[in-house]
Amino acid sequence: MHYQKQNNLLSKNQIIISIKEKIIAFFIDVANVINYQKSVFKNIFTNTFEFNEFLKQCYQIGNKSVGLISITGIIIGLVLTIQSRPPLVKFGAVGILPGMVAISIIREMGPVITALICAGKIGSSMGAELGSMRVTEQIDAMEVSNTNPINFLVVPRVLAATIMIPILTLYADVIGIFGSWLGVNIKDDVSLTLFIHQAFKNVEFIDLIPALIKSFFFGAVIGMVGCYKGFNAGRGTESVGIAANSAVVTSSLLLIIVDLIAVQITDLL
């Protein structure tokens, strides 16, 4: 009985110690993230901006993502059209199908799906690339040689993601609407000109602005998280995979949170 009480006390103490350690680790991570963001914003406005590296990252982000976004955009347009058509047929409102799909893609589906695809494609790439550089001590070598790794590695990637995600979002919107036209022509025979006229008859320019604004934030989140996870990876080789996986999971979760906040702000305005 006495030993059982001692074991219970030890287990409770271990649980308390574990909780304290997790809380301390959480606040340490928060402090590291804040310092990291300060360093990134500070280096954005310096005279030593790596413009060539920025252009290289823009090309790589667009080149790596455009094929997957093309396929996904067409599928989204097809699925939305095929799934929405039967209920509209029952109510005799098939004529509003192009406008409904266009608004859905422009306001929500295009930005969010594009951001999630880029989080998996670009975020993991950034995490793995910078993580491997950390493991092989290339980042340490840059610091020793008086080269600022934040300015050369992180800032171009963050800015490239921030600028390219809205461009890819616009591309995904166009491809998605084209996919919707293909979906409509499975059952009907509608010309592309008439479909575009019907699609944009109820779409206003103000519908595009909030979607583009939050796309900039999506890009910043993907770039920041991907670079942070890779830049602060551990020393072992397995840390590269951990950094890539963590970059995808964390950025995807933050994208959903940012989208929720953006929708609430848009609704208030």
JSON list of C-alpha atoms in Angstrom, two decimals, residues 50 53 142 147-157:
[
{"chain": "A", "resi": 50, "resn": "GLU", "atom": "CA", "xyz": [19.15, 39.67, -53.17]},
{"chain": "A", "resi": 53, "resn": "GLU", "atom": "CA", "xyz": [17.71, 35.13, -55.75]},
{"chain": "A", "resi": 142, "resn": "MET", "atom": "CA", "xyz": [27.52, 31.51, -44.25]},
{"chain": "A", "resi": 147, "resn": "THR", "atom": "CA", "xyz": [27.10, 36.44, -44.95]},
{"chain": "A", "resi": 148, "resn": "ASN", "atom": "CA", "xyz": [23.64, 37.05, -43.55]},
{"chain": "A", "resi": 149, "resn": "PRO", "atom": "CA", "xyz": [21.68, 33.80, -44.14]},
{"chain": "A", "resi": 150, "resn": "ILE", "atom": "CA", "xyz": [18.35, 35.49, -43.33]},
{"chain": "A", "resi": 151, "resn": "ASN", "atom": "CA", "xyz": [18.94, 38.08, -46.05]},
{"chain": "A", "resi": 152, "resn": "PHE", "atom": "CA", "xyz": [20.16, 35.58, -48.64]},
{"chain": "A", "resi": 153, "resn": "LEU", "atom": "CA", "xyz": [18.01, 32.51, -47.93]},
{"chain": "A", "resi": 154, "resn": "VAL", "atom": "CA", "xyz": [14.84, 33.52, -46.10]},
{"chain": "A", "resi": 155, "resn": "VAL", "atom": "CA", "xyz": [13.82, 36.98, -47.34]},
{"chain": "A", "resi": 156, "resn": "PRO", "atom": "CA", "xyz": [13.79, 36.11, -51.09]},
{"chain": "A", "resi": 157, "resn": "ARG", "atom": "CA", "xyz": [11.74, 32.98, -50.42]}
]
